[in-house]
Amino acid sequence: IKIKDCNLLLETKNPLIIDVRIKKAFRKERLIGAISAPDKEKLKESLKSTDKNTPILVYCEEGSRSRTAAEIICDEFHFEKVYNLDKGIKDWKTKGYPIDSK
């Protein structure tokens, strides 16, 4: 999903936002409202009680790791509304969109 479309998704669909970067990167900065799932076990745990109709936005630093995570979420956990942030948080910040760094 392109950044502009991602912003619209965040504003209108209230997706579950999953950051698949390592914990250190997540603690430094993240999309507002994101949860951390740096490995498959944490990913599985974070989806356990999530409704299958919930839109899910997955991102990483540049979009590659999150693409793999999005495929896993679709193929193994059977969610259908899964979006990968194209070019990741790096491009999100470059374009001036807000991040949480507290």
Short mmCIF file of the C-alpha atoms (twelve columns), coordinates in Angstrom:
data_MODEL
# 
_entry.id   MODEL 
# 
loop_
_atom_site.group_PDB 
_atom_site.id 
_atom_site.type_symbol 
_atom_site.label_atom_id 
_atom_site.label_alt_id 
_atom_site.label_comp_id 
_atom_site.label_asym_id 
_atom_site.label_seq_id 
_atom_site.Cartn_x 
_atom_site.Cartn_y 
_atom_site.Cartn_z 
_atom_site.pdbx_PDB_model_num 
ATOM 1   C CA . ILE A 1   0.000   0.000   0.000  1 
ATOM 2   C CA . LYS A 2   1.357   3.414   -0.937 1 
ATOM 3   C CA . ILE A 3   1.877   5.985   1.786  1 
ATOM 4   C CA . LYS A 4   -1.020  8.228   0.755  1 
ATOM 5   C CA . ASP A 5   -3.386  5.233   0.721  1 
ATOM 6   C CA . CYS A 6   -1.950  4.045   4.023  1 
ATOM 7   C CA . ASN A 7   -2.714  7.365   5.657  1 
ATOM 8   C CA . LEU A 8   -6.308  7.112   4.402  1 
ATOM 9   C CA . LEU A 9   -6.532  3.554   5.775  1 
ATOM 10  C CA . LEU A 10  -5.315  4.767   9.170  1 
ATOM 11  C CA . GLU A 11  -7.818  7.627   9.200  1 
ATOM 12  C CA . THR A 12  -10.858 5.626   8.097  1 
ATOM 13  C CA . LYS A 13  -10.525 1.901   8.876  1 
ATOM 14  C CA . ASN A 14  -8.843  1.706   12.310 1 
ATOM 15  C CA . PRO A 15  -6.467  -1.139  11.370 1 
ATOM 16  C CA . LEU A 16  -4.324  -3.190  13.688 1 
ATOM 17  C CA . ILE A 17  -0.836  -1.740  13.088 1 
ATOM 18  C CA . ILE A 18  2.013   -4.205  13.407 1 
ATOM 19  C CA . ASP A 19  5.685   -3.214  13.431 1 
ATOM 20  C CA . VAL A 20  7.865   -6.221  12.525 1 
ATOM 21  C CA . ARG A 21  11.230  -4.543  13.122 1 
ATOM 22  C CA . ILE A 22  13.479  -5.533  16.016 1 
ATOM 23  C CA . LYS A 23  12.473  -4.275  19.480 1 
ATOM 24  C CA . LYS A 24  15.252  -1.674  19.632 1 
ATOM 25  C CA . ALA A 25  14.004  0.025   16.445 1 
ATOM 26  C CA . PHE A 26  10.407  -0.136  17.678 1 
ATOM 27  C CA . ARG A 27  11.306  1.495   21.006 1 
ATOM 28  C CA . LYS A 28  13.110  4.310   19.190 1 
ATOM 29  C CA . GLU A 29  10.182  5.211   16.886 1 
ATOM 30  C CA . ARG A 30  7.041   3.696   15.411 1 
ATOM 31  C CA . LEU A 31  3.774   4.524   13.702 1 
ATOM 32  C CA . ILE A 32  1.258   5.900   16.184 1 
ATOM 33  C CA . GLY A 33  -0.707  3.033   17.730 1 
ATOM 34  C CA . ALA A 34  1.599   0.272   16.467 1 
ATOM 35  C CA . ILE A 35  2.345   -2.913  18.351 1 
ATOM 36  C CA . SER A 36  5.638   -4.777  18.154 1 
ATOM 37  C CA . ALA A 37  5.880   -8.258  16.613 1 
ATOM 38  C CA . PRO A 38  9.535   -8.779  15.704 1 
ATOM 39  C CA . ASP A 39  9.205   -12.550 15.212 1 
ATOM 40  C CA . LYS A 40  6.640   -15.124 14.120 1 
ATOM 41  C CA . GLU A 41  5.710   -16.110 17.672 1 
ATOM 42  C CA . LYS A 42  4.915   -12.494 18.651 1 
ATOM 43  C CA . LEU A 43  3.030   -12.078 15.379 1 
ATOM 44  C CA . LYS A 44  0.908   -15.139 16.152 1 
ATOM 45  C CA . GLU A 45  0.294   -13.879 19.691 1 
ATOM 46  C CA . SER A 46  -0.797  -10.435 18.514 1 
ATOM 47  C CA . LEU A 47  -3.298  -11.931 16.052 1 
ATOM 48  C CA . LYS A 48  -4.737  -14.534 18.428 1 
ATOM 49  C CA . SER A 49  -7.702  -12.466 19.591 1 
ATOM 50  C CA . THR A 50  -8.043  -10.328 16.459 1 
ATOM 51  C CA . ASP A 51  -11.215 -10.615 14.389 1 
ATOM 52  C CA . LYS A 52  -10.530 -11.996 10.885 1 
ATOM 53  C CA . ASN A 53  -12.313 -8.974  9.346  1 
ATOM 54  C CA . THR A 54  -9.995  -6.467  11.015 1 
ATOM 55  C CA . PRO A 55  -7.761  -4.652  8.531  1 
ATOM 56  C CA . ILE A 56  -4.093  -5.178  9.362  1 
ATOM 57  C CA . LEU A 57  -1.267  -2.832  8.421  1 
ATOM 58  C CA . VAL A 58  2.222   -4.316  8.611  1 
ATOM 59  C CA . TYR A 59  5.417   -2.314  8.249  1 
ATOM 60  C CA . CYS A 60  9.158   -2.471  8.782  1 
ATOM 61  C CA . GLU A 61  12.070  -0.172  7.939  1 
ATOM 62  C CA . GLU A 62  11.907  -0.355  4.123  1 
ATOM 63  C CA . GLY A 63  9.050   -2.754  3.264  1 
ATOM 64  C CA . SER A 64  10.803  -6.077  2.675  1 
ATOM 65  C CA . ARG A 65  10.458  -7.814  6.047  1 
ATOM 66  C CA . SER A 66  6.868   -6.622  6.372  1 
ATOM 67  C CA . ARG A 67  6.031   -8.030  2.930  1 
ATOM 68  C CA . THR A 68  7.046   -11.478 4.213  1 
ATOM 69  C CA . ALA A 69  5.067   -10.943 7.435  1 
ATOM 70  C CA . ALA A 70  1.981   -9.907  5.416  1 
ATOM 71  C CA . GLU A 71  2.233   -13.129 3.384  1 
ATOM 72  C CA . ILE A 72  2.435   -15.167 6.600  1 
ATOM 73  C CA . ILE A 73  -0.581  -13.350 8.047  1 
ATOM 74  C CA . CYS A 74  -2.589  -14.166 4.906  1 
ATOM 75  C CA . ASP A 75  -1.363  -17.705 4.238  1 
ATOM 76  C CA . GLU A 76  -0.907  -19.123 7.717  1 
ATOM 77  C CA . PHE A 77  -3.281  -17.067 9.865  1 
ATOM 78  C CA . HIS A 78  -5.973  -16.613 7.174  1 
ATOM 79  C CA . PHE A 79  -6.572  -12.877 7.365  1 
ATOM 80  C CA . GLU A 80  -7.720  -11.210 4.141  1 
ATOM 81  C CA . LYS A 81  -7.445  -7.458  4.718  1 
ATOM 82  C CA . VAL A 82  -3.674  -7.228  5.099  1 
ATOM 83  C CA . TYR A 83  -1.643  -4.260  3.887  1 
ATOM 84  C CA . ASN A 84  2.118   -3.855  3.689  1 
ATOM 85  C CA . LEU A 85  3.414   -0.280  3.934  1 
ATOM 86  C CA . ASP A 86  5.393   0.164   0.724  1 
ATOM 87  C CA . LYS A 87  8.916   1.430   1.473  1 
ATOM 88  C CA . GLY A 88  8.276   1.204   5.230  1 
ATOM 89  C CA . ILE A 89  8.619   3.696   8.057  1 
ATOM 90  C CA . LYS A 90  11.701  5.189   6.437  1 
ATOM 91  C CA . ASP A 91  9.676   6.610   3.538  1 
ATOM 92  C CA . TRP A 92  6.758   7.432   5.883  1 
ATOM 93  C CA . LYS A 93  9.054   9.742   7.871  1 
ATOM 94  C CA . THR A 94  10.656  11.201  4.731  1 
ATOM 95  C CA . LYS A 95  7.206   12.223  3.498  1 
ATOM 96  C CA . GLY A 96  6.544   14.015  6.802  1 
ATOM 97  C CA . TYR A 97  3.900   11.750  8.303  1 
ATOM 98  C CA . PRO A 98  3.730   11.540  12.108 1 
ATOM 99  C CA . ILE A 99  5.559   8.973   14.206 1 
ATOM 100 C CA . ASP A 100 5.563   8.141   17.903 1 
ATOM 101 C CA . SER A 101 8.989   8.413   19.497 1 
ATOM 102 C CA . LYS A 102 8.140   8.596   23.214 1 
# 
